[in-house]
Amino acid sequence: MTATRMWRPVNLPAAGSRTDDIWFADALNGWAVNSDGLILRTADGGDAWTRQAHLAESYLRCVSFAGRDIGWVGALSGPNRLYATRNGGLDWSAVTSLPSGAPGRICGVCAVDEQTVFASGTNYPNEDAAILRSRDAGQTWQVLDVPGAALLVDIFFESPQRGWVVGGVDNVRHPDRAPVRADIVPGVFHTDDGGETWTNLVQSNAAAGEFPRGEWGWKFQKLNDRVLFVSCENFLDGAILRSDDGGLTWSRLRVNDSQRNSNLEGIGFLDEQHGWIGGWGDRMFVGGFTSVTEDGGKNWQAANDVGFRLNRFRFIGSPPAIAYASGDTVYKYSDEPVAPSIAAIAATSRRETIGENEVVLETVVPVGCKLFQVRVWERFGREVAMLADERNPQAGPRNLLWDFSDRTGARQPPGGFIVRFTCDDESTSQLIYRERRK
């Protein structure tokens, strides 16, 4: 590991909640999708970014490209679940030809080549999980079943035939109710026939009681032919899964740093010993902690200077010369000097609102706004409320009261939520939290 390399934020303003995913075709050319409904593009390694699309009604979760031209973006909500480009993102179009049985939310997407793409979802155990596959650049699609999967998140294929998808398995199978997150244990599924059949590589671990309930696989990394990693999301604990024999056997390694990092999502190993893990940090989605290991995941230390709320790592080169990670913004691992303007981004204050029974959300409707909307999502991407939907609204300050009720009037449990304020083609997001009653 080069001593002078370090993590630093690139020149991209922090998203209201998070930049959920990034994809880099090489060290310079990359794309990002964020909680403000934006698809962004850089051609210089993150120094400058251009906005390619604004999807105001959608929560964007994942992005993948085959080269620099053919790309795909998956969404958790909004009018469409998948978007495609054939010219590097200059134009994006909704994929409207998805067949019956397609997952209702796309959590992971992998463009294997210009013809072959896979997408996975959903991340809710009470919704049907499945995989989408196209072998003709998105002209037609097939729905692939993954037996036993209660939820599916990240997906990776190294060829049109060989791939992995991670998520969770319902370890309770209660006959009188739908699965809930507290029932779930990790699942790591593998295929060698293009997704026609799947094997859960960690089924024996679950059967032996090695996994706690309320935990599922979130992100997957294939470091080399022997070493594979999976991050585990668990509101109350932090752990990763590691295999050193190509997926034949797996070990669960706890993230044992002093800050008790949990609710983990993004994972990235530079080599077999040195890696990072990040995510929401705690059950209330507040901490945003990052941890580092120097011994392959056996021991961890706090590394919050690496990034905040990290959800994805991407590595460039073999061995990697540069890496990127996405969280509240995008971070870059390199030996480049830190420019003052970039350092200032890391110190930018983050708007957050906290309440127990209700919150007041302050905003300003600009003069000339033709459509003003305020949406609320819970932290896994389900839209729960529309607080404003006005055409030709009156300009000026607004105070919007939300009592944590969804569209049906049901009160939402304590936790974090994402509020998006949209005026015509501009959006911004912020986090709000419902506190637990003391």
Tab-separated table of C-alpha atoms in Angstrom:
chain	number	residue	atom	x	y	z
A	1	MET	CA	0.000	0.000	0.000
A	2	THR	CA	1.441	3.389	-1.006
A	3	ALA	CA	1.919	5.502	2.100
A	4	THR	CA	0.913	8.772	0.440
A	5	ARG	CA	-2.482	7.575	-0.726
A	6	MET	CA	-5.468	8.700	1.295
A	7	TRP	CA	-9.219	9.257	1.078
A	8	ARG	CA	-10.664	12.711	0.367
A	9	PRO	CA	-14.005	14.048	-0.884
A	10	VAL	CA	-14.164	14.974	-4.545
A	11	ASN	CA	-15.615	18.237	-5.787
A	12	LEU	CA	-19.252	17.165	-5.547
A	13	PRO	CA	-21.661	18.820	-3.069
A	14	ALA	CA	-23.093	16.455	-0.482
A	15	ALA	CA	-26.451	14.938	-1.369
A	16	GLY	CA	-29.388	15.666	0.890
A	17	SER	CA	-29.285	12.097	2.186
A	18	ARG	CA	-26.701	10.093	0.252
A	19	THR	CA	-25.059	9.371	-3.075
A	20	ASP	CA	-26.166	5.757	-3.149
A	21	ASP	CA	-24.021	4.426	-5.960
A	22	ILE	CA	-21.189	5.193	-8.362
A	23	TRP	CA	-19.710	3.539	-11.421
A	24	PHE	CA	-16.352	4.290	-13.037
A	25	ALA	CA	-15.411	3.039	-16.497
A	26	ASP	CA	-11.805	4.039	-15.779
A	27	ALA	CA	-9.921	6.371	-13.435
A	28	LEU	CA	-11.496	9.503	-14.932
A	29	ASN	CA	-14.946	8.654	-16.330
A	30	GLY	CA	-17.698	7.956	-13.844
A	31	TRP	CA	-21.349	8.364	-12.902
A	32	ALA	CA	-23.179	8.867	-9.605
A	33	VAL	CA	-26.824	8.607	-8.524
A	34	ASN	CA	-28.095	10.310	-5.398
A	35	SER	CA	-31.036	10.871	-3.065
A	36	ASP	CA	-31.998	14.090	-4.836
A	37	GLY	CA	-33.020	12.088	-7.912
A	38	LEU	CA	-29.933	13.120	-9.888
A	39	ILE	CA	-27.720	11.235	-12.317
A	40	LEU	CA	-24.311	12.943	-12.435
A	41	ARG	CA	-21.272	12.496	-14.698
A	42	THR	CA	-17.566	13.241	-14.329
A	43	ALA	CA	-14.872	12.992	-17.009
A	44	ASP	CA	-11.905	14.118	-14.897
A	45	GLY	CA	-11.885	11.869	-11.859
A	46	GLY	CA	-14.359	13.870	-9.807
A	47	ASP	CA	-13.020	17.432	-10.101
A	48	ALA	CA	-16.046	18.520	-12.152
A	49	TRP	CA	-19.527	17.021	-12.449
A	50	THR	CA	-22.402	17.620	-14.862
A	51	ARG	CA	-26.045	16.830	-14.247
A	52	GLN	CA	-27.383	14.388	-16.819
A	53	ALA	CA	-30.881	13.728	-15.492
A	54	HIS	CA	-33.223	14.762	-12.714
A	55	LEU	CA	-35.893	12.199	-11.798
A	56	ALA	CA	-37.862	14.107	-9.180
A	57	GLU	CA	-40.262	11.284	-8.273
A	58	SER	CA	-37.658	8.551	-7.989
A	59	TYR	CA	-35.346	7.285	-5.287
A	60	LEU	CA	-32.277	6.170	-7.293
A	61	ARG	CA	-30.316	3.289	-5.811
A	62	CYS	CA	-27.834	1.759	-8.295
A	63	VAL	CA	-25.879	2.344	-11.512
A	64	SER	CA	-23.755	0.216	-13.859
A	65	PHE	CA	-22.160	0.741	-17.275
A	66	ALA	CA	-20.713	-1.475	-19.986
A	67	GLY	CA	-17.910	0.788	-21.174
A	68	ARG	CA	-18.643	4.497	-21.518
A	69	ASP	CA	-21.867	4.397	-23.538
A	70	ILE	CA	-24.290	1.686	-22.394
A	71	GLY	CA	-25.571	2.289	-18.871
A	72	TRP	CA	-28.392	1.440	-16.486
A	73	VAL	CA	-29.834	3.045	-13.335
A	74	GLY	CA	-32.176	1.296	-10.906
A	75	ALA	CA	-34.809	2.985	-8.732
A	76	LEU	CA	-36.625	2.033	-5.540
A	77	SER	CA	-39.683	4.190	-6.185
A	78	GLY	CA	-41.236	6.500	-8.736
A	79	PRO	CA	-42.979	5.837	-12.052
A	80	ASN	CA	-40.279	3.463	-13.401
A	81	ARG	CA	-37.835	0.991	-11.892
A	82	LEU	CA	-35.100	1.034	-14.533
A	83	TYR	CA	-33.543	3.662	-16.814
A	84	ALA	CA	-31.143	3.186	-19.723
A	85	THR	CA	-28.716	5.210	-21.807
A	86	ARG	CA	-26.901	4.340	-25.025
A	87	ASN	CA	-24.825	7.487	-25.363
A	88	GLY	CA	-22.961	7.813	-22.086
A	89	GLY	CA	-25.859	9.460	-20.284
A	90	LEU	CA	-26.567	12.326	-22.660
A	91	ASP	CA	-30.064	10.847	-22.889
A	92	TRP	CA	-31.800	8.602	-20.372
A	93	SER	CA	-35.033	6.727	-21.086
A	94	ALA	CA	-37.333	4.697	-18.878
A	95	VAL	CA	-37.432	0.935	-19.433
A	96	THR	CA	-41.152	0.265	-19.762
A	97	SER	CA	-41.082	-3.300	-21.128
A	98	LEU	CA	-40.434	-5.160	-17.869
A	99	PRO	CA	-42.405	-8.412	-17.627
A	100	SER	CA	-44.866	-9.506	-14.985
A	101	GLY	CA	-43.108	-10.704	-11.857
A	102	ALA	CA	-40.277	-8.177	-12.101
A	103	PRO	CA	-39.101	-6.937	-8.703
A	104	GLY	CA	-40.937	-3.823	-7.596
A	105	ARG	CA	-37.705	-2.116	-6.528
A	106	ILE	CA	-34.269	-2.366	-8.150
A	107	CYS	CA	-31.484	-2.482	-5.558
A	108	GLY	CA	-28.595	-3.744	-7.704
A	109	VAL	CA	-27.692	-3.663	-11.395
A	110	CYS	CA	-24.748	-5.180	-13.278
A	111	ALA	CA	-23.987	-4.519	-16.944
A	112	VAL	CA	-21.809	-7.476	-17.954
A	113	ASP	CA	-21.342	-6.293	-21.539
A	114	GLU	CA	-23.261	-4.221	-24.079
A	115	GLN	CA	-25.832	-6.989	-24.546
A	116	THR	CA	-26.121	-8.557	-21.091
A	117	VAL	CA	-27.455	-6.888	-17.947
A	118	PHE	CA	-28.823	-8.216	-14.653
A	119	ALA	CA	-30.849	-6.352	-11.993
A	120	SER	CA	-31.917	-7.485	-8.521
A	121	GLY	CA	-34.558	-6.575	-5.943
A	122	THR	CA	-36.450	-6.072	-3.781
A	123	ASN	CA	-34.991	-5.097	-0.405
A	124	TYR	CA	-38.301	-5.626	1.436
A	125	PRO	CA	-38.918	-9.148	2.813
A	126	ASN	CA	-42.698	-8.806	2.403
A	127	GLU	CA	-42.337	-8.171	-1.357
A	128	ASP	CA	-41.416	-10.736	-3.995
A	129	ALA	CA	-37.679	-10.895	-4.672
A	130	ALA	CA	-36.407	-11.726	-8.162
A	131	ILE	CA	-33.758	-10.985	-10.770
A	132	LEU	CA	-34.177	-9.383	-14.180
A	133	ARG	CA	-31.998	-10.442	-17.105
A	134	SER	CA	-31.640	-9.103	-20.623
A	135	ARG	CA	-29.413	-10.663	-23.283
A	136	ASP	CA	-30.269	-8.228	-26.072
A	137	ALA	CA	-29.363	-4.828	-24.623
A	138	GLY	CA	-32.727	-4.371	-22.926
A	139	GLN	CA	-35.033	-5.198	-25.825
A	140	THR	CA	-36.499	-8.162	-23.944
A	141	TRP	CA	-36.298	-9.257	-20.317
A	142	GLN	CA	-36.653	-12.461	-18.330
A	143	VAL	CA	-37.567	-12.791	-14.638
A	144	LEU	CA	-35.319	-15.236	-12.780
A	145	ASP	CA	-36.368	-16.807	-9.504
A	146	VAL	CA	-33.890	-17.255	-6.648
A	147	PRO	CA	-35.352	-20.048	-4.478
A	148	GLY	CA	-35.384	-19.199	-0.800
A	149	ALA	CA	-34.551	-15.518	-1.190
A	150	ALA	CA	-36.717	-13.212	0.921
A	151	LEU	CA	-34.900	-10.089	-0.247
A	152	LEU	CA	-32.163	-9.356	-2.798
A	153	VAL	CA	-29.834	-6.369	-2.833
A	154	ASP	CA	-26.467	-6.322	-4.636
A	155	ILE	CA	-25.654	-8.313	-7.777
A	156	PHE	CA	-22.386	-8.977	-9.608
A	157	PHE	CA	-21.656	-11.018	-12.743
A	158	GLU	CA	-18.128	-11.510	-14.036
A	159	SER	CA	-19.427	-13.115	-17.237
A	160	PRO	CA	-22.870	-13.707	-18.789
A	161	GLN	CA	-22.928	-17.092	-17.014
A	162	ARG	CA	-21.165	-16.676	-13.653
A	163	GLY	CA	-22.492	-14.369	-10.954
A	164	TRP	CA	-23.532	-13.707	-7.371
A	165	VAL	CA	-26.415	-11.925	-5.673
A	166	VAL	CA	-26.676	-11.193	-1.946
A	167	GLY	CA	-29.636	-10.598	0.313
A	168	GLY	CA	-31.531	-12.557	2.909
A	169	VAL	CA	-33.486	-15.711	3.668
A	170	ASP	CA	-36.577	-15.967	5.858
A	171	ASN	CA	-35.349	-18.197	8.669
A	172	VAL	CA	-38.741	-18.342	10.425
A	173	ARG	CA	-41.380	-18.834	7.686
A	174	HIS	CA	-44.260	-17.934	9.954
A	175	PRO	CA	-47.445	-19.387	8.394
A	176	ASP	CA	-49.750	-16.577	9.523
A	177	ARG	CA	-47.845	-13.482	8.415
A	178	ALA	CA	-45.495	-12.112	5.794
A	179	PRO	CA	-41.750	-12.151	6.483
A	180	VAL	CA	-40.293	-9.282	8.503
A	181	ARG	CA	-36.702	-8.069	8.745
A	182	ALA	CA	-36.310	-9.548	12.221
A	183	ASP	CA	-36.730	-13.034	10.676
A	184	ILE	CA	-34.026	-12.662	8.027
A	185	VAL	CA	-30.531	-14.207	7.925
A	186	PRO	CA	-27.890	-13.597	5.232
A	187	GLY	CA	-28.026	-15.278	1.844
A	188	VAL	CA	-25.193	-15.398	-0.717
A	189	PHE	CA	-26.461	-16.927	-3.959
A	190	HIS	CA	-24.277	-18.136	-6.841
A	191	THR	CA	-24.994	-19.211	-10.427
A	192	ASP	CA	-22.891	-20.722	-13.210
A	193	ASP	CA	-25.646	-20.848	-15.829
A	194	GLY	CA	-26.678	-17.228	-16.277
A	195	GLY	CA	-29.173	-17.219	-13.428
A	196	GLU	CA	-31.237	-20.252	-14.404
A	197	THR	CA	-30.292	-21.996	-11.155
A	198	TRP	CA	-28.887	-20.655	-7.898
A	199	THR	CA	-27.110	-22.090	-4.858
A	200	ASN	CA	-27.092	-20.413	-1.450
A	201	LEU	CA	-23.418	-20.617	-0.504
A	202	VAL	CA	-24.037	-19.848	3.185
A	203	GLN	CA	-26.968	-22.187	3.778
A	204	SER	CA	-24.839	-24.419	6.037
A	205	ASN	CA	-23.768	-21.404	8.109
A	206	ALA	CA	-27.401	-20.466	8.680
A	207	ALA	CA	-28.348	-24.051	9.514
A	208	ALA	CA	-25.550	-24.157	12.085
A	209	GLY	CA	-26.915	-21.037	13.794
A	210	GLU	CA	-23.912	-18.876	12.900
A	211	PHE	CA	-26.039	-15.942	11.739
A	212	PRO	CA	-28.243	-13.789	13.982
A	213	ARG	CA	-31.745	-13.075	12.817
A	214	GLY	CA	-32.371	-9.544	11.641
A	215	GLU	CA	-29.294	-9.554	9.373
A	216	TRP	CA	-28.912	-9.755	5.592
A	217	GLY	CA	-26.283	-9.358	2.901
A	218	TRP	CA	-26.026	-5.857	1.432
A	219	LYS	CA	-22.946	-5.451	-0.789
A	220	PHE	CA	-20.716	-8.029	-2.511
A	221	GLN	CA	-17.042	-7.792	-3.490
A	222	LYS	CA	-14.996	-10.331	-5.442
A	223	LEU	CA	-11.412	-9.434	-4.628
A	224	ASN	CA	-9.876	-12.335	-6.569
A	225	ASP	CA	-10.689	-15.934	-7.458
A	226	ARG	CA	-10.248	-17.032	-3.831
A	227	VAL	CA	-11.363	-14.128	-1.642
A	228	LEU	CA	-14.950	-12.865	-1.569
A	229	PHE	CA	-16.595	-10.395	0.826
A	230	VAL	CA	-20.171	-9.499	1.786
A	231	SER	CA	-21.254	-6.657	4.048
A	232	CYS	CA	-24.062	-7.512	6.475
A	233	GLU	CA	-26.754	-5.032	7.363
A	234	ASN	CA	-27.996	-5.444	10.922
A	235	PHE	CA	-29.498	-2.585	12.923
A	236	LEU	CA	-27.923	-3.812	16.160
A	237	ASP	CA	-24.591	-5.324	15.136
A	238	GLY	CA	-21.782	-5.039	12.589
A	239	ALA	CA	-20.289	-7.921	10.619
A	240	ILE	CA	-18.944	-9.039	7.276
A	241	LEU	CA	-18.808	-12.425	5.571
A	242	ARG	CA	-15.514	-13.627	4.125
A	243	SER	CA	-14.606	-16.614	1.967
A	244	ASP	CA	-11.025	-17.664	1.211
A	245	ASP	CA	-11.829	-20.571	-1.093
A	246	GLY	CA	-13.924	-18.993	-3.826
A	247	GLY	CA	-17.189	-19.245	-1.905
A	248	LEU	CA	-17.091	-22.875	-0.770
A	249	THR	CA	-16.927	-21.906	2.915
A	250	TRP	CA	-17.626	-18.650	4.732
A	251	SER	CA	-16.861	-16.997	8.064
A	252	ARG	CA	-18.773	-14.241	9.811
A	253	LEU	CA	-16.356	-11.608	11.178
A	254	ARG	CA	-17.681	-9.011	13.617
A	255	VAL	CA	-16.754	-5.366	13.183
A	256	ASN	CA	-15.363	-4.926	16.684
A	257	ASP	CA	-14.243	-1.295	16.710
A	258	SER	CA	-14.779	0.956	19.718
A	259	GLN	CA	-17.591	2.955	18.095
A	260	ARG	CA	-19.750	-0.205	17.722
A	261	ASN	CA	-20.279	0.406	14.017
A	262	SER	CA	-23.468	-1.314	12.817
A	263	ASN	CA	-26.191	-1.019	10.151
A	264	LEU	CA	-23.415	-1.614	7.615
A	265	GLU	CA	-23.672	-1.343	3.841
A	266	GLY	CA	-20.596	-0.344	1.784
A	267	ILE	CA	-17.577	-2.690	1.817
A	268	GLY	CA	-14.274	-2.418	-0.022
A	269	PHE	CA	-10.993	-4.321	0.323
A	270	LEU	CA	-7.852	-3.001	-1.352
A	271	ASP	CA	-6.098	-6.346	-0.856
A	272	GLU	CA	-6.620	-9.443	1.285
A	273	GLN	CA	-5.719	-7.613	4.503
A	274	HIS	CA	-6.646	-3.957	4.102
A	275	GLY	CA	-10.297	-2.935	3.786
A	276	TRP	CA	-13.039	-0.541	4.850
A	277	ILE	CA	-16.676	-0.868	5.892
A	278	GLY	CA	-19.260	1.900	6.202
A	279	GLY	CA	-22.968	2.641	6.209
A	280	TRP	CA	-25.490	4.184	8.556
A	281	GLY	CA	-23.560	3.374	11.732
A	282	ASP	CA	-26.431	2.661	14.149
A	283	ARG	CA	-30.073	1.652	14.368
A	284	MET	CA	-31.272	5.253	14.027
A	285	PHE	CA	-29.272	5.822	10.792
A	286	VAL	CA	-27.449	8.754	12.399
A	287	GLY	CA	-23.778	7.917	12.997
A	288	GLY	CA	-22.629	7.227	9.423
A	289	PHE	CA	-19.456	5.599	10.784
A	290	THR	CA	-16.605	4.025	8.795
A	291	SER	CA	-14.189	1.366	10.049
A	292	VAL	CA	-10.873	0.003	8.740
A	293	THR	CA	-9.113	-3.362	9.098
A	294	GLU	CA	-5.467	-4.220	8.491
A	295	ASP	CA	-5.752	-7.957	9.203
A	296	GLY	CA	-8.407	-9.146	6.803
A	297	GLY	CA	-11.430	-8.341	8.964
A	298	LYS	CA	-10.428	-9.938	12.257
A	299	ASN	CA	-10.018	-6.565	13.976
A	300	TRP	CA	-11.344	-3.100	13.153
A	301	GLN	CA	-10.684	0.507	14.125
A	302	ALA	CA	-12.682	3.690	13.630
A	303	ALA	CA	-11.828	5.444	10.352
A	304	ASN	CA	-14.411	8.187	10.084
A	305	ASP	CA	-12.038	10.435	8.142
A	306	VAL	CA	-12.446	8.049	5.175
A	307	GLY	CA	-16.069	8.973	4.476
A	308	PHE	CA	-19.602	9.342	5.827
A	309	ARG	CA	-22.599	7.009	5.237
A	310	LEU	CA	-20.668	4.906	2.718
A	311	ASN	CA	-22.724	2.586	0.518
A	312	ARG	CA	-20.380	1.622	-2.333
A	313	PHE	CA	-16.679	1.177	-3.097
A	314	ARG	CA	-15.258	0.935	-6.621
A	315	PHE	CA	-11.616	0.058	-7.372
A	316	ILE	CA	-9.707	0.995	-10.542
A	317	GLY	CA	-6.790	-1.131	-11.735
A	318	SER	CA	-5.245	-4.444	-10.686
A	319	PRO	CA	-3.789	-3.962	-8.195
A	320	PRO	CA	-5.949	-0.894	-7.548
A	321	ALA	CA	-4.223	2.434	-8.096
A	322	ILE	CA	-7.318	4.524	-7.388
A	323	ALA	CA	-10.559	3.850	-5.540
A	324	TYR	CA	-13.850	5.679	-5.176
A	325	ALA	CA	-16.535	5.425	-2.499
A	326	SER	CA	-19.992	6.966	-2.333
A	327	GLY	CA	-21.736	8.189	0.800
A	328	ASP	CA	-23.021	11.662	1.566
A	329	THR	CA	-20.767	12.654	-1.355
A	330	VAL	CA	-18.148	10.814	-3.424
A	331	TYR	CA	-14.711	10.089	-1.968
A	332	LYS	CA	-11.494	9.264	-3.817
A	333	TYR	CA	-8.494	7.210	-2.679
A	334	SER	CA	-5.351	8.481	-4.414
A	335	ASP	CA	-2.111	10.392	-3.884
A	336	GLU	CA	-3.517	13.629	-5.317
A	337	PRO	CA	-3.130	16.818	-3.264
A	338	VAL	CA	-6.171	18.090	-1.369
A	339	ALA	CA	-7.489	21.297	-2.859
A	340	PRO	CA	-8.990	23.826	-0.403
A	341	SER	CA	-12.339	23.784	-2.189
A	342	ILE	CA	-12.533	19.984	-1.843
A	343	ALA	CA	-11.572	20.039	1.820
A	344	ALA	CA	-14.306	22.574	2.440
A	345	ILE	CA	-16.932	20.156	1.124
A	346	ALA	CA	-16.162	17.700	3.918
A	347	ALA	CA	-16.932	20.375	6.481
A	348	THR	CA	-20.269	21.387	4.921
A	349	SER	CA	-23.039	21.271	7.517
A	350	ARG	CA	-25.754	18.648	7.030
A	351	ARG	CA	-29.357	19.606	7.595
A	352	GLU	CA	-31.179	17.260	9.929
A	353	THR	CA	-34.457	17.663	11.812
A	354	ILE	CA	-35.431	15.646	14.893
A	355	GLY	CA	-38.808	15.228	16.564
A	356	GLU	CA	-40.756	12.809	18.737
A	357	ASN	CA	-44.388	13.288	17.687
A	358	GLU	CA	-44.051	15.771	14.824
A	359	VAL	CA	-41.526	17.857	12.911
A	360	VAL	CA	-41.721	21.247	11.222
A	361	LEU	CA	-39.928	21.392	7.885
A	362	GLU	CA	-38.803	24.816	6.741
A	363	THR	CA	-38.291	25.691	3.095
A	364	VAL	CA	-38.716	28.551	0.653
A	365	VAL	CA	-40.738	28.387	-2.566
A	366	PRO	CA	-38.904	30.516	-5.151
A	367	VAL	CA	-40.598	33.059	-7.357
A	368	GLY	CA	-41.671	31.548	-10.659
A	369	CYS	CA	-41.973	27.971	-9.408
A	370	LYS	CA	-44.626	26.108	-11.397
A	371	LEU	CA	-44.713	22.781	-9.513
A	372	PHE	CA	-43.849	22.427	-5.814
A	373	GLN	CA	-43.761	18.956	-4.240
A	374	VAL	CA	-42.539	17.537	-0.948
A	375	ARG	CA	-42.178	13.764	-0.611
A	376	VAL	CA	-41.098	11.606	2.317
A	377	TRP	CA	-39.372	8.231	2.001
A	378	GLU	CA	-38.465	5.800	4.735
A	379	ARG	CA	-34.842	4.730	4.772
A	380	PHE	CA	-35.178	1.708	2.489
A	381	GLY	CA	-36.818	3.715	-0.283
A	382	ARG	CA	-40.566	3.299	0.209
A	383	GLU	CA	-42.514	6.553	-0.255
A	384	VAL	CA	-44.674	7.116	2.828
A	385	ALA	CA	-46.108	10.631	2.463
A	386	MET	CA	-46.667	13.540	0.099
A	387	LEU	CA	-46.659	16.748	2.151
A	388	ALA	CA	-47.163	19.167	-0.748
A	389	ASP	CA	-48.220	18.885	-4.378
A	390	GLU	CA	-49.017	22.353	-5.699
A	391	ARG	CA	-49.114	23.877	-9.158
A	392	ASN	CA	-48.299	27.574	-9.442
A	393	PRO	CA	-47.641	27.795	-5.687
A	394	GLN	CA	-47.361	31.037	-3.812
A	395	ALA	CA	-43.730	32.058	-3.446
A	396	GLY	CA	-42.147	32.595	-0.061
A	397	PRO	CA	-41.252	30.754	3.173
A	398	ARG	CA	-43.129	27.584	4.090
A	399	ASN	CA	-43.404	25.642	7.347
A	400	LEU	CA	-44.714	22.130	6.732
A	401	LEU	CA	-45.892	20.053	9.681
A	402	TRP	CA	-45.542	16.264	9.533
A	403	ASP	CA	-46.829	14.047	12.331
A	404	PHE	CA	-44.993	10.937	11.060
A	405	SER	CA	-48.167	9.510	9.511
A	406	ASP	CA	-48.138	7.758	6.135
A	407	ARG	CA	-50.721	8.074	3.372
A	408	THR	CA	-53.122	5.776	5.249
A	409	GLY	CA	-52.812	7.712	8.502
A	410	ALA	CA	-50.649	5.085	10.223
A	411	ARG	CA	-47.888	6.486	12.427
A	412	GLN	CA	-44.390	5.508	11.333
A	413	PRO	CA	-42.068	3.935	13.902
A	414	PRO	CA	-39.015	5.767	15.274
A	415	GLY	CA	-36.146	6.018	12.826
A	416	GLY	CA	-34.869	8.056	9.918
A	417	PHE	CA	-36.685	9.454	6.892
A	418	ILE	CA	-35.697	11.315	3.726
A	419	VAL	CA	-37.601	14.459	2.720
A	420	ARG	CA	-37.246	15.735	-0.836
A	421	PHE	CA	-38.266	19.268	-1.751
A	422	THR	CA	-38.848	19.683	-5.492
A	423	CYS	CA	-39.493	22.856	-7.445
A	424	ASP	CA	-39.808	22.162	-11.167
A	425	ASP	CA	-36.457	20.647	-12.220
A	426	GLU	CA	-34.591	21.299	-8.957
A	427	SER	CA	-34.581	19.075	-5.869
A	428	THR	CA	-32.901	18.975	-2.512
A	429	SER	CA	-33.214	16.441	0.278
A	430	GLN	CA	-32.701	16.353	4.010
A	431	LEU	CA	-32.870	13.777	6.761
A	432	ILE	CA	-35.394	13.786	9.565
A	433	TYR	CA	-35.592	11.494	12.564
A	434	ARG	CA	-38.413	10.385	14.776
A	435	GLU	CA	-36.979	9.913	18.247
A	436	ARG	CA	-37.967	7.087	20.526
A	437	ARG	CA	-40.067	8.119	23.486
A	438	LYS	CA	-37.813	8.496	26.493
